[in-house]
């Protein structure tokens, strides 16, 4: 009985925080002037401007996916399989951009190439102007979003490399060299991970609005955000969100089909007990790879962050930033703490029900949680508002609860999947043995499964904490007065705040995520 | 064919092989017999060049291939066939592609590859299964594919690491016979690792017993 109640409660969290808001959003888009109507959709379909924005979004997402895969997969292989020194540190450096709100990197680049930026001081005027025009447009948007989402292919490549039986590569090493083994054996075996990362980057880029708006590249997600936040055209905004949701759904469907087609060679994979991932000795190429990686890290991560830092050291900037942003920063930590703790608990239950197929809807939970994560944040945000903005649900809509609900819907899949991966390493016999010894379900969970999966639980908590801490898309739409978080505070100040204040706030944001990330990385590196 | 001189190997700080001296003659079927964890697999991996000895030297056909801490001749240049304990068939390639990969690495032309694969498929009774994926084959068929892949390049030396351990008694006997048959037909030198005395009797022309990382002084000559 306790088991059923607990598992259904975990399902209810996803339904209430993730699925119902999307349904409400869809229903809302079919209303105009108080009656059922397709007018919002007809307006979008008939507008050349909207089609142009949609095309921009697709081109942007395709370029970002392509670039992140081209750079991220080789980097993932170098970090995951080679003997290059400082791999752990460098991989953490490449992960920094995904841990901060995406616009932070955009602000960094604008500080670098802007009219008062470092480049304007060292480059001749035509060159600095050309650079300015490159960054403020599709070029800069692709560059910034690629930097932000680069960790996805890197981390997925590293994770999938760990699932390859090293004997498969050794068998190939007996007849050919490492480059051929990588091309013919290793990369085809991690292809499902590569495809998944490409699709994730595509849908996340599709829904991102803060970077394109800041760098003045017009995309569909920014349009729906503007329709909602500036004009408060609820029906139009929801209708504008639907195409993005449909693209996300279509791509996840394609990914699911692909994964099923390849199931025959991904099933039952895993390291042979006692064996390790085979390491490629780079030999004479080590220096080249090392310096290439360092240069890339300097260019993509250090350069924009350094320009932010140099701007932020202006007199009084940090004092002003703390004065204006300290309460938002503390609030961010509190909300992220609550969100991460709540989601770790539901993620544990959800992972349990998916692993053991305890409820008939286990597959639906797994798929829809990924779908809600892949949806643009604006879609979920608008859905949450349309669901909870009623006179009798003001206790949710008018308080921090709506933000926690947003986190719960969006990041449900993260805690669930991370804990699930740990559960897969625990033999079912562990729980069965406790059951045979007479332990009830709750006791088995608390004293057998939770201690065995403690590293996964900790990793899930920290990972969700970081994502909640950086969240901009949902919080921006749903935060009630007096509940703004640091990312929202910075974004709203960007319109009229002084550049040194914005830079100082961004640096505070970076500092607040780097420390927990380093802890997570240290603990998870060998997992 | 193969000579090991004073070979010592540590894995994760644990002594796995201690001062191994061993000579294997051309055309021999040497069985390394011993309990789990005695270092049999490590010895095969040293000969294959997948790991390097911490001390000692390894010669193949009189050439120094590994020397204290160094792999001098990399695995792909040693022309060795290897059947792994878990077979390690590439799951994303068909039976034909699994065999073809080895021949492509040798630089053979398509026509010659086809002829060689045809021959090997015939020898290992795999006709009609060339287009199947490893996941679609039975345990015995997978075993034969692994065998075919190890032999298709006609290597002078073949290493087998408990390849029949996961099969039932009857199939094990039949495949053991097949291995002997192929060895006599092709004439390769075989180093075969097992802990099964039945397999040892069936396959070995010479047996070396291993225990606690060393070779037991009692070597049985079955010839």
XYZ file of C-alpha atoms in Angstrom:
750
model
C 0.000 0.000 0.000
C 2.737 2.478 1.006
C 4.606 1.487 -2.137
C 1.660 2.192 -4.416
C 0.904 5.540 -2.771
C 4.548 6.663 -2.971
C 4.965 5.640 -6.605
C 1.700 7.216 -7.710
C 2.716 10.393 -5.858
C 5.883 10.521 -7.974
C 3.765 10.087 -11.107
C 1.377 12.810 -9.910
C 4.287 15.277 -9.617
C 5.111 14.835 -13.295
C 1.461 15.066 -14.324
C 0.736 18.198 -12.267
C 4.008 20.025 -12.900
C 4.851 18.895 -16.420
C 2.068 17.284 -18.400
C -1.068 19.160 -17.339
C 0.512 22.593 -17.922
C 1.304 21.571 -21.510
C -2.284 20.398 -22.004
C -3.593 23.655 -20.503
C -1.315 25.598 -22.802
C -2.639 23.745 -25.841
C -6.235 24.292 -24.745
C -5.518 27.991 -24.146
C -4.165 28.418 -27.643
C -7.507 27.256 -29.052
C -9.400 30.101 -27.383
C -9.799 33.574 -28.799
C -12.290 36.184 -27.606
C -13.714 33.735 -25.064
C -14.685 31.107 -27.658
C -13.154 28.088 -29.335
C -11.126 29.262 -32.313
C -8.192 28.428 -34.539
C -7.523 32.099 -35.176
C -4.222 32.127 -33.263
C -2.915 29.291 -35.414
C -4.316 30.791 -38.595
C -2.503 34.004 -37.769
C 0.800 32.139 -37.368
C 0.323 30.008 -40.474
C -0.596 33.031 -42.571
C 2.179 35.292 -41.354
C 5.292 35.487 -43.474
C 7.095 37.072 -40.513
C 6.349 34.053 -38.292
C 7.542 31.622 -40.961
C 10.743 33.628 -41.297
C 11.304 33.402 -37.527
C 10.619 29.701 -37.578
C 13.139 29.241 -40.386
C 15.689 31.252 -38.377
C 15.106 29.017 -35.364
C 15.574 25.831 -37.375
C 18.740 27.120 -39.083
C 20.172 28.291 -35.766
C 19.435 24.989 -34.006
C 20.829 22.929 -36.899
C 24.071 24.937 -36.962
C 24.477 24.716 -33.184
C 23.855 20.936 -33.192
C 26.300 20.390 -36.034
C 29.031 22.500 -34.469
C 28.662 20.976 -30.995
C 28.823 17.459 -32.453
C 31.880 18.218 -34.600
C 33.759 19.650 -31.622
C 32.124 17.800 -28.724
C 32.444 14.171 -29.823
C 36.247 14.304 -30.422
C 36.662 16.198 -27.143
C 34.559 13.576 -25.352
C 36.792 10.843 -26.784
C 39.957 12.697 -25.750
C 38.621 13.283 -22.211
C 37.115 9.823 -21.870
C 39.736 7.604 -23.469
C 43.121 9.269 -23.808
C 46.108 9.769 -21.540
C 46.095 13.551 -21.973
C 47.042 15.359 -18.756
C 44.542 17.636 -16.931
C 41.551 15.914 -18.570
C 39.427 16.239 -15.436
C 40.128 19.959 -15.051
C 39.702 20.759 -18.743
C 36.427 18.869 -19.029
C 35.115 20.851 -16.034
C 36.170 24.087 -17.744
C 34.182 23.170 -20.860
C 31.159 22.467 -18.624
C 31.085 25.934 -17.020
C 28.972 27.575 -19.789
C 26.100 25.087 -19.377
C 26.077 25.665 -15.627
C 25.400 29.382 -15.850
C 22.425 31.081 -17.507
C 23.175 31.046 -21.270
C 23.103 34.834 -21.595
C 26.152 35.137 -19.284
C 28.407 33.949 -22.114
C 26.625 36.313 -24.523
C 27.287 39.227 -22.163
C 30.929 38.098 -21.989
C 31.276 38.174 -25.776
C 29.529 41.518 -26.056
C 31.947 42.920 -23.456
C 34.789 41.568 -25.560
C 33.721 42.881 -28.972
C 31.475 45.783 -27.930
C 32.379 49.388 -28.661
C 33.953 49.756 -25.210
C 35.293 46.178 -25.191
C 38.807 44.765 -25.142
C 38.852 44.067 -28.889
C 37.988 47.665 -29.749
C 41.131 48.702 -27.863
C 43.519 46.290 -29.585
C 42.078 45.885 -33.108
C 41.847 48.483 -35.874
C 38.370 50.004 -36.266
C 37.219 48.044 -39.384
C 38.267 44.731 -37.837
C 36.608 45.435 -34.504
C 33.435 46.572 -36.305
C 33.385 43.400 -38.407
C 33.785 41.355 -35.225
C 30.983 43.331 -33.581
C 28.646 42.634 -36.501
C 29.609 38.951 -36.472
C 28.834 38.540 -32.770
C 25.593 40.533 -32.871
C 23.816 38.282 -35.350
C 23.544 34.634 -36.271
C 27.333 34.100 -36.046
C 27.574 35.172 -32.420
C 24.355 33.389 -31.477
C 25.660 30.128 -32.953
C 29.019 30.633 -31.223
C 27.502 31.346 -27.805
C 24.865 28.596 -27.939
C 27.473 26.101 -29.186
C 29.678 26.998 -26.226
C 26.724 26.635 -23.862
C 25.588 23.246 -25.177
C 29.026 21.794 -26.011
C 29.093 19.861 -22.699
C 26.098 17.769 -23.830
C 27.947 15.822 -26.585
C 31.136 15.817 -24.490
C 29.435 14.279 -21.446
C 27.227 11.873 -23.411
C 30.221 10.686 -25.439
C 32.176 10.100 -22.234
C 29.221 8.292 -20.659
C 28.621 6.062 -23.691
C 32.335 5.259 -23.991
C 32.105 3.774 -20.523
C 29.441 1.344 -21.691
C 31.591 -0.227 -24.410
C 32.995 -3.631 -23.620
C 36.769 -3.050 -23.954
C 37.168 -6.492 -25.535
C 35.393 -5.188 -28.657
C 38.097 -2.581 -29.126
C 40.887 -4.983 -28.207
C 39.630 -7.448 -30.801
C 39.964 -4.709 -33.407
C 43.317 -3.512 -32.054
C 44.759 -6.921 -32.950
C 44.405 -6.122 -36.610
C 44.389 -2.357 -36.967
C 45.447 0.999 -35.491
C 43.551 3.187 -32.995
C 42.202 5.687 -35.592
C 40.610 2.799 -37.532
C 39.286 1.245 -34.311
C 37.689 4.579 -33.361
C 36.188 5.011 -36.830
C 34.865 1.479 -37.321
C 34.178 0.190 -33.795
C 34.086 2.839 -31.067
C 32.155 5.632 -32.800
C 29.515 3.306 -34.337
C 28.988 1.808 -30.874
C 28.467 5.205 -29.237
C 26.321 6.460 -32.135
C 23.049 6.305 -30.120
C 24.647 8.697 -27.620
C 25.842 10.987 -30.399
C 22.374 11.058 -31.981
C 20.748 11.718 -28.596
C 23.131 14.577 -27.857
C 22.549 16.123 -31.305
C 18.784 16.011 -30.811
C 18.996 17.402 -27.265
C 21.172 20.287 -28.414
C 18.761 20.960 -31.277
C 15.638 21.148 -29.109
C 17.364 23.115 -26.351
C 18.671 25.649 -28.887
C 15.217 25.848 -30.423
C 13.686 26.919 -27.113
C 16.439 29.294 -26.000
C 15.407 32.927 -26.136
C 17.758 34.892 -23.885
C 20.878 34.603 -26.086
C 19.160 35.353 -29.441
C 17.314 38.320 -27.921
C 20.518 39.710 -26.404
C 22.494 39.217 -29.625
C 19.625 40.591 -31.725
C 18.940 37.519 -33.797
C 15.218 37.047 -34.244
C 13.911 33.574 -33.462
C 10.572 31.968 -32.734
C 11.125 31.338 -28.998
C 11.972 34.995 -28.391
C 8.812 35.967 -30.260
C 6.546 33.871 -28.040
C 8.326 35.210 -24.951
C 7.870 38.794 -26.160
C 4.211 38.211 -27.069
C 3.630 36.968 -23.572
C 5.771 39.178 -21.346
C 5.515 42.464 -23.206
C 2.176 42.421 -25.006
C 0.514 39.755 -22.785
C -1.086 38.190 -25.861
C -1.828 34.931 -24.111
C -3.493 33.061 -26.969
C -0.938 34.209 -29.542
C 1.955 33.350 -27.250
C 0.653 29.843 -26.577
C -0.033 29.263 -30.268
C 3.475 30.501 -31.039
C 4.839 27.924 -28.579
C 3.078 24.992 -30.205
C 5.319 24.647 -33.302
C 8.364 24.466 -31.016
C 6.662 21.801 -28.914
C 5.766 19.852 -32.062
C 9.344 19.948 -33.362
C 10.631 18.771 -29.961
C 8.067 15.947 -29.941
C 8.910 14.912 -33.500
C 12.648 14.812 -32.804
C 12.242 12.811 -29.616
C 10.059 10.386 -31.537
C 12.804 10.025 -34.159
C 15.353 9.470 -31.392
C 13.155 6.812 -29.756
C 12.779 5.019 -33.114
C 16.515 5.181 -33.697
C 17.252 3.853 -30.212
C 14.825 0.981 -30.775
C 16.432 0.113 -34.131
C 19.823 -0.031 -32.478
C 18.603 -1.817 -29.381
C 20.109 -5.105 -30.570
C 23.627 -3.840 -30.085
C 23.071 -1.476 -27.185
C 21.232 -4.029 -25.022
C 23.252 -5.730 -22.337
C 26.272 -3.531 -22.863
C 28.558 -2.599 -20.073
C 32.003 -3.069 -18.781
C 33.106 -6.573 -18.028
C 33.495 -6.671 -14.210
C 37.023 -5.749 -13.249
C 37.895 -4.230 -16.611
C 38.403 -0.558 -17.435
C 37.828 1.735 -20.394
C 40.757 1.248 -22.781
C 43.068 4.222 -22.839
C 44.517 5.564 -26.055
C 48.115 6.557 -25.656
C 48.476 9.771 -27.669
C 52.257 9.448 -27.820
C 53.804 12.093 -30.041
C 50.385 13.666 -30.668
C 49.855 14.354 -26.969
C 51.284 17.876 -27.060
C 49.247 18.819 -30.133
C 45.991 17.537 -28.612
C 46.749 19.142 -25.262
C 47.498 22.599 -26.649
C 44.584 22.458 -29.097
C 42.233 21.658 -26.206
C 43.730 24.367 -24.008
C 43.435 26.941 -26.813
C 39.819 25.970 -27.430
C 39.031 26.288 -23.706
C 40.740 29.670 -23.621
C 38.814 30.888 -26.653
C 35.372 29.528 -25.801
C 35.291 29.830 -22.024
C 38.106 31.899 -20.535
C 38.044 34.731 -23.057
C 34.380 35.789 -22.520
C 34.613 35.160 -18.766
C 37.827 37.150 -18.547
C 36.239 40.066 -20.387
C 33.339 39.941 -17.916
C 35.762 39.837 -15.025
C 37.815 42.752 -16.323
C 34.628 44.794 -16.700
C 33.395 43.809 -13.240
C 36.459 45.059 -11.355
C 35.345 48.688 -11.812
C 35.158 50.569 -8.534
C 32.128 49.693 -6.455
C 30.661 47.246 -9.006
C 30.721 44.246 -6.669
C 29.406 46.284 -3.740
C 26.514 47.483 -5.885
C 25.969 43.977 -7.272
C 25.768 42.527 -3.781
C 23.490 45.329 -2.691
C 21.116 44.749 -5.606
C 21.520 41.031 -6.041
C 22.256 39.474 -2.651
C 18.609 38.829 -1.779
C 18.012 37.335 -5.258
C 21.116 35.210 -4.876
C 20.017 33.851 -1.497
C 16.557 33.230 -2.917
C 18.105 31.343 -5.845
C 19.979 29.073 -3.448
C 16.874 28.439 -1.313
C 14.663 27.646 -4.311
C 17.336 25.462 -5.903
C 17.800 23.627 -2.590
C 14.067 22.990 -2.224
C 13.708 22.027 -5.898
C 16.694 19.667 -5.819
C 15.590 17.963 -2.580
C 12.018 17.540 -3.800
C 13.155 16.264 -7.200
C 15.689 13.847 -5.714
C 12.897 12.230 -3.714
C 10.541 12.008 -6.705
C 13.438 10.980 -8.970
C 14.261 8.102 -6.626
C 10.671 6.863 -6.735
C 10.361 7.418 -10.472
C 13.643 5.591 -11.156
C 12.430 2.708 -8.996
C 9.145 2.416 -10.839
C 10.850 2.599 -14.253
C 13.505 0.032 -13.359
C 11.042 -2.447 -11.865
C 8.169 -1.522 -14.209
C 6.096 -1.248 -11.049
C 3.226 0.683 -12.634
C 1.629 0.129 -16.013
C 2.552 3.673 -17.074
C 6.322 3.330 -16.495
C 7.270 3.843 -20.125
C 4.947 6.822 -20.482
C 6.568 8.438 -17.441
C 10.027 7.908 -18.888
C 9.138 9.334 -22.314
C 6.980 12.271 -21.223
C 9.509 13.425 -18.607
C 12.126 13.660 -21.376
C 9.602 15.442 -23.604
C 8.863 18.075 -20.943
C 12.614 18.622 -20.449
C 13.130 19.058 -24.181
C 10.277 21.546 -24.475
C 11.245 25.198 -24.613
C 11.071 26.660 -21.112
C 8.673 29.305 -22.367
C 6.171 26.590 -23.358
C 6.162 25.078 -19.873
C 6.156 28.518 -18.245
C 3.128 29.673 -20.226
C 1.428 26.344 -19.474
C 2.033 26.713 -15.745
C 0.566 30.210 -15.753
C -2.515 29.178 -17.723
C -3.078 26.311 -15.299
C -2.521 28.069 -11.973
C -3.571 31.635 -12.670
C -7.018 31.301 -11.059
C -8.521 33.040 -8.089
C -8.658 29.774 -6.108
C -5.055 28.722 -6.839
C -3.371 31.996 -5.922
C -1.493 30.242 -3.109
C 0.464 28.520 -5.889
C 0.528 31.229 -8.548
C 1.346 34.037 -6.155
C 4.139 32.293 -4.261
C 7.441 30.524 -4.802
C 5.500 27.240 -5.199
C 4.949 28.005 -8.887
C 8.720 28.256 -9.408
C 9.277 24.927 -7.628
C 6.529 23.394 -9.798
C 8.327 24.704 -12.872
C 11.602 23.141 -11.738
C 9.799 19.883 -10.898
C 8.229 19.602 -14.333
C 11.314 20.549 -16.324
C 14.054 18.748 -14.413
C 12.092 15.641 -13.376
C 13.915 13.594 -16.009
C 17.382 14.581 -14.748
C 17.020 13.176 -11.230
C 15.071 10.176 -12.505
C 17.611 9.198 -15.182
C 20.692 9.756 -12.995
C 19.333 7.620 -10.148
C 18.057 5.044 -12.654
C 21.567 4.610 -14.063
C 22.755 3.785 -10.534
C 19.825 1.404 -9.961
C 20.841 -0.536 -13.078
C 24.135 -1.362 -11.356
C 22.375 -2.821 -8.304
C 21.305 -6.435 -8.775
C 17.599 -7.075 -8.133
C 18.668 -9.815 -5.745
C 19.748 -7.133 -3.220
C 16.188 -5.985 -2.704
C 14.818 -9.518 -3.019
C 17.142 -10.735 -0.268
C 15.861 -7.994 2.050
C 12.308 -8.912 1.096
C 12.932 -12.558 1.923
C 14.362 -11.444 5.264
C 10.981 -9.890 6.005
C 11.753 -6.212 5.370
C 8.809 -4.093 4.194
C 9.034 -1.845 1.112
C 9.881 1.351 2.996
C 12.578 -0.403 5.010
C 14.046 -1.891 1.827
C 14.146 1.534 0.215
C 15.685 3.285 3.225
C 18.184 0.671 4.341
C 19.067 -1.263 1.178
C 18.460 0.641 -2.055
C 19.135 4.222 -0.891
C 22.532 3.415 0.708
C 23.542 1.370 -2.349
C 22.572 4.202 -4.710
C 23.894 7.013 -2.511
C 26.403 8.290 -5.072
C 23.713 8.467 -7.744
C 21.337 10.184 -5.321
C 23.987 12.742 -4.407
C 24.863 13.314 -8.076
C 21.171 13.734 -8.945
C 20.666 16.246 -6.126
C 23.692 18.320 -7.109
C 22.909 18.198 -10.829
C 19.286 19.303 -10.309
C 20.464 21.951 -7.825
C 22.746 23.427 -10.494
C 20.061 23.380 -13.186
C 17.529 25.037 -10.851
C 20.135 27.613 -9.864
C 20.764 28.623 -13.485
C 17.186 28.384 -14.694
C 16.050 31.466 -16.571
C 13.369 30.385 -19.074
C 10.701 29.179 -16.667
C 11.478 31.435 -13.713
C 11.437 34.489 -15.956
C 7.823 33.790 -16.913
C 6.348 32.509 -13.678
C 8.089 34.357 -10.832
C 5.673 36.279 -8.612
C 6.555 39.750 -7.248
C 9.299 39.546 -4.650
C 10.399 36.062 -5.737
C 12.888 36.860 -8.470
C 16.036 34.739 -8.654
C 19.556 35.920 -9.518
C 19.404 34.865 -13.210
C 16.108 36.745 -13.565
C 17.483 39.754 -11.691
C 20.488 39.958 -14.016
C 18.339 39.522 -17.136
C 15.937 42.272 -16.118
C 18.793 44.613 -15.176
C 20.474 44.035 -18.548
C 18.115 46.514 -20.217
C 19.183 49.516 -18.156
C 21.891 48.465 -15.663
C 25.459 49.652 -15.982
C 27.780 47.197 -17.814
C 30.096 46.868 -14.802
C 27.157 46.029 -12.530
C 25.857 43.396 -14.973
C 29.365 41.937 -15.323
C 29.781 41.786 -11.535
C 26.410 40.052 -11.150
C 27.353 37.566 -13.895
C 30.649 36.816 -12.135
C 28.766 36.212 -8.882
C 26.520 33.813 -10.776
C 29.539 31.998 -12.231
C 31.203 31.737 -8.813
C 28.038 30.374 -7.217
C 27.848 27.432 -9.660
C 31.519 26.604 -10.123
C 32.100 25.402 -6.542
C 29.222 22.874 -6.402
C 30.112 21.780 -9.947
C 33.707 21.075 -8.974
C 32.437 18.921 -6.084
C 30.108 17.021 -8.428
C 32.879 16.526 -10.986
C 35.315 15.287 -8.382
C 32.881 12.657 -7.119
C 31.522 11.567 -10.486
C 34.757 11.429 -12.523
C 35.409 7.780 -11.833
C 31.767 6.688 -11.960
C 57.352 -19.448 -32.237
C 56.881 -17.630 -28.900
C 59.395 -17.162 -26.108
C 58.834 -15.471 -22.758
C 61.873 -14.602 -20.655
C 61.487 -13.736 -16.959
C 58.136 -12.025 -17.582
C 56.623 -10.319 -14.547
C 53.372 -8.386 -14.521
C 51.567 -6.372 -11.857
C 47.927 -5.288 -12.233
C 46.698 -2.541 -9.897
C 49.708 -3.137 -7.674
C 49.020 -6.887 -7.400
C 51.582 -9.393 -8.680
C 49.824 -11.396 -11.390
C 52.717 -13.114 -13.190
C 56.074 -13.846 -11.624
C 59.267 -14.547 -13.617
C 57.587 -16.584 -16.341
C 59.902 -18.455 -18.695
C 58.100 -20.273 -21.458
C 58.835 -21.430 -24.989
C 56.130 -22.458 -27.447
C 57.088 -24.316 -30.599
C 55.573 -23.796 -34.054
C 52.489 -25.918 -34.690
C 52.022 -26.728 -31.018
C 48.652 -26.729 -29.240
C 49.657 -25.488 -25.824
C 47.007 -25.417 -23.119
C 47.485 -23.128 -20.131
C 45.566 -24.795 -17.342
C 44.890 -23.238 -13.968
C 42.323 -21.886 -11.537
C 40.643 -18.496 -11.951
C 42.877 -15.511 -11.168
C 46.176 -17.360 -11.654
C 47.256 -15.067 -14.511
C 46.367 -17.147 -17.603
C 44.464 -14.371 -19.359
C 47.151 -11.804 -18.514
C 49.746 -14.061 -20.099
C 47.701 -14.216 -23.328
C 47.238 -10.431 -23.317
C 51.003 -10.008 -22.923
C 51.676 -12.226 -25.922
C 49.038 -10.333 -27.940
C 50.624 -6.981 -27.019
C 47.480 -5.634 -25.383
C 49.522 -5.009 -22.219
C 53.241 -4.680 -21.645
C 55.316 -6.710 -19.166
C 56.664 -4.820 -16.146
C 59.818 -6.913 -16.376
C 61.083 -9.464 -18.874
C 60.990 -9.889 -22.628
C 58.700 -11.528 -25.172
C 59.834 -12.825 -28.557
C 57.656 -13.943 -31.464
C 59.385 -15.781 -34.320
C 62.681 -14.664 -32.794
C 61.793 -10.954 -32.864
C 61.655 -8.971 -29.646
C 58.049 -7.712 -29.459
C 57.782 -6.526 -25.824
C 60.451 -5.473 -23.377
C 60.200 -4.367 -19.723
C 57.385 -1.763 -19.664
C 57.259 -1.322 -23.453
C 55.250 -2.795 -26.306
C 57.789 -2.709 -29.140
C 55.617 -4.279 -31.854
C 51.993 -3.076 -31.486
C 49.205 -5.693 -31.495
C 48.047 -4.935 -35.033
C 51.507 -5.721 -36.419
C 51.894 -9.083 -34.690
C 49.381 -10.940 -36.924
C 47.806 -12.878 -34.077
C 44.286 -14.316 -33.983
C 42.512 -13.938 -30.641
C 39.282 -15.523 -29.435
C 38.126 -13.676 -26.312
C 36.266 -15.294 -23.455
C 33.178 -13.159 -24.153
C 33.891 -13.491 -27.923
C 33.809 -9.686 -28.465
C 31.896 -9.918 -31.739
C 31.197 -6.398 -32.992
C 27.449 -6.117 -32.473
C 26.887 -3.421 -35.110
C 28.437 -5.515 -37.902
C 27.049 -8.588 -39.655
C 28.960 -11.893 -39.638
C 30.438 -11.028 -43.033
C 31.470 -7.541 -41.877
C 33.042 -8.939 -38.707
C 35.298 -11.103 -40.861
C 35.826 -8.487 -43.530
C 37.070 -5.915 -41.001
C 40.145 -8.062 -40.319
C 40.906 -8.529 -44.007
C 40.381 -4.849 -44.812
C 42.959 -4.025 -42.150
C 45.359 -6.338 -43.998
C 44.738 -4.311 -47.158
C 43.253 -7.160 -49.230
C 41.162 -6.327 -52.285
C 37.411 -6.869 -52.253
C 37.602 -9.949 -54.502
C 40.230 -11.639 -52.386
C 38.356 -10.759 -49.222
C 35.249 -12.418 -50.598
C 37.151 -15.601 -51.466
C 38.832 -15.800 -48.057
C 35.590 -15.168 -46.176
C 33.820 -17.777 -48.301
C 36.510 -20.329 -47.434
C 36.392 -19.550 -43.733
C 32.602 -19.552 -43.603
C 32.690 -23.011 -45.173
C 35.324 -24.300 -42.747
C 33.363 -23.113 -39.722
C 29.947 -24.247 -40.989
C 28.509 -20.743 -41.148
C 27.082 -20.872 -44.660
C 23.936 -18.780 -45.073
C 24.577 -16.745 -41.936
C 26.845 -14.107 -43.446
C 24.267 -11.345 -43.385
C 23.059 -12.054 -39.848
C 23.949 -9.812 -36.911
C 25.726 -11.430 -33.932
C 22.681 -10.804 -31.723
C 20.612 -13.037 -34.022
C 22.883 -16.095 -33.626
C 22.881 -18.912 -31.082
C 25.774 -19.355 -28.627
C 27.430 -22.055 -30.729
C 27.103 -20.028 -33.922
C 28.594 -16.966 -32.235
C 31.468 -19.126 -31.074
C 32.129 -20.251 -34.636
C 32.015 -16.647 -35.891
C 34.606 -15.684 -33.267
C 36.737 -18.597 -34.401
C 36.333 -17.647 -38.060
C 37.264 -14.040 -37.322
C 40.407 -15.116 -35.484
C 41.479 -17.402 -38.350
C 40.375 -15.533 -41.457
C 43.670 -13.644 -41.791
C 45.499 -17.006 -41.578
C 47.595 -15.949 -38.584
C 50.493 -18.194 -37.648
C 49.630 -17.795 -33.955
C 46.148 -18.011 -32.399
C 45.290 -17.261 -28.777
C 42.071 -18.501 -27.212
C 40.888 -17.350 -23.803
C 38.381 -19.881 -22.424
C 36.270 -19.505 -25.578
C 33.996 -22.459 -24.840
C 33.338 -21.771 -21.166
C 29.795 -20.475 -21.681
C 28.610 -23.464 -23.742
C 26.947 -26.707 -22.692
C 28.974 -29.887 -22.401
C 27.888 -31.411 -25.705
C 28.500 -28.289 -27.812
C 31.803 -27.742 -26.073
C 32.973 -31.190 -27.176
C 31.929 -30.646 -30.776
C 33.556 -27.213 -31.020
C 36.709 -28.553 -29.373
C 36.903 -31.095 -32.173
C 36.378 -28.334 -34.718
C 39.269 -26.321 -33.270
C 41.612 -29.345 -33.518
C 40.433 -29.990 -37.067
C 41.061 -26.382 -38.121
C 44.442 -26.278 -36.405
C 45.563 -29.375 -38.285
C 44.185 -28.063 -41.562
C 45.635 -24.541 -41.307
C 48.649 -25.378 -39.187
C 48.670 -22.433 -36.775
C 50.260 -22.460 -33.350
C 47.627 -22.399 -30.618
C 47.812 -21.125 -27.055
C 44.609 -22.102 -25.330
C 43.590 -20.975 -21.850
C 41.157 -23.000 -19.784
C 40.430 -24.318 -16.323
C 38.577 -27.334 -17.691
C 40.441 -30.655 -17.659
C 38.129 -32.185 -20.278
C 38.949 -29.473 -22.802
C 42.621 -29.821 -21.935
C 42.628 -33.528 -22.773
C 40.787 -32.921 -26.023
C 42.899 -30.030 -27.298
C 46.396 -30.097 -25.874
C 49.588 -31.422 -27.342
C 51.287 -29.877 -24.309
C 49.932 -28.579 -21.028
C 51.383 -25.921 -18.766
C 49.821 -25.682 -15.338
C 49.676 -22.202 -13.816
C 49.267 -21.382 -10.148
C 49.578 -18.088 -8.226
C 51.206 -16.248 -11.092
C 53.856 -18.844 -11.795
C 54.269 -21.942 -13.924
C 54.014 -25.213 -12.111
C 57.189 -27.208 -12.520
C 55.152 -30.264 -13.568
C 54.451 -29.788 -17.279
C 52.454 -32.585 -18.828
C 53.422 -33.725 -22.300
C 50.441 -35.408 -23.856
C 52.033 -36.293 -27.168
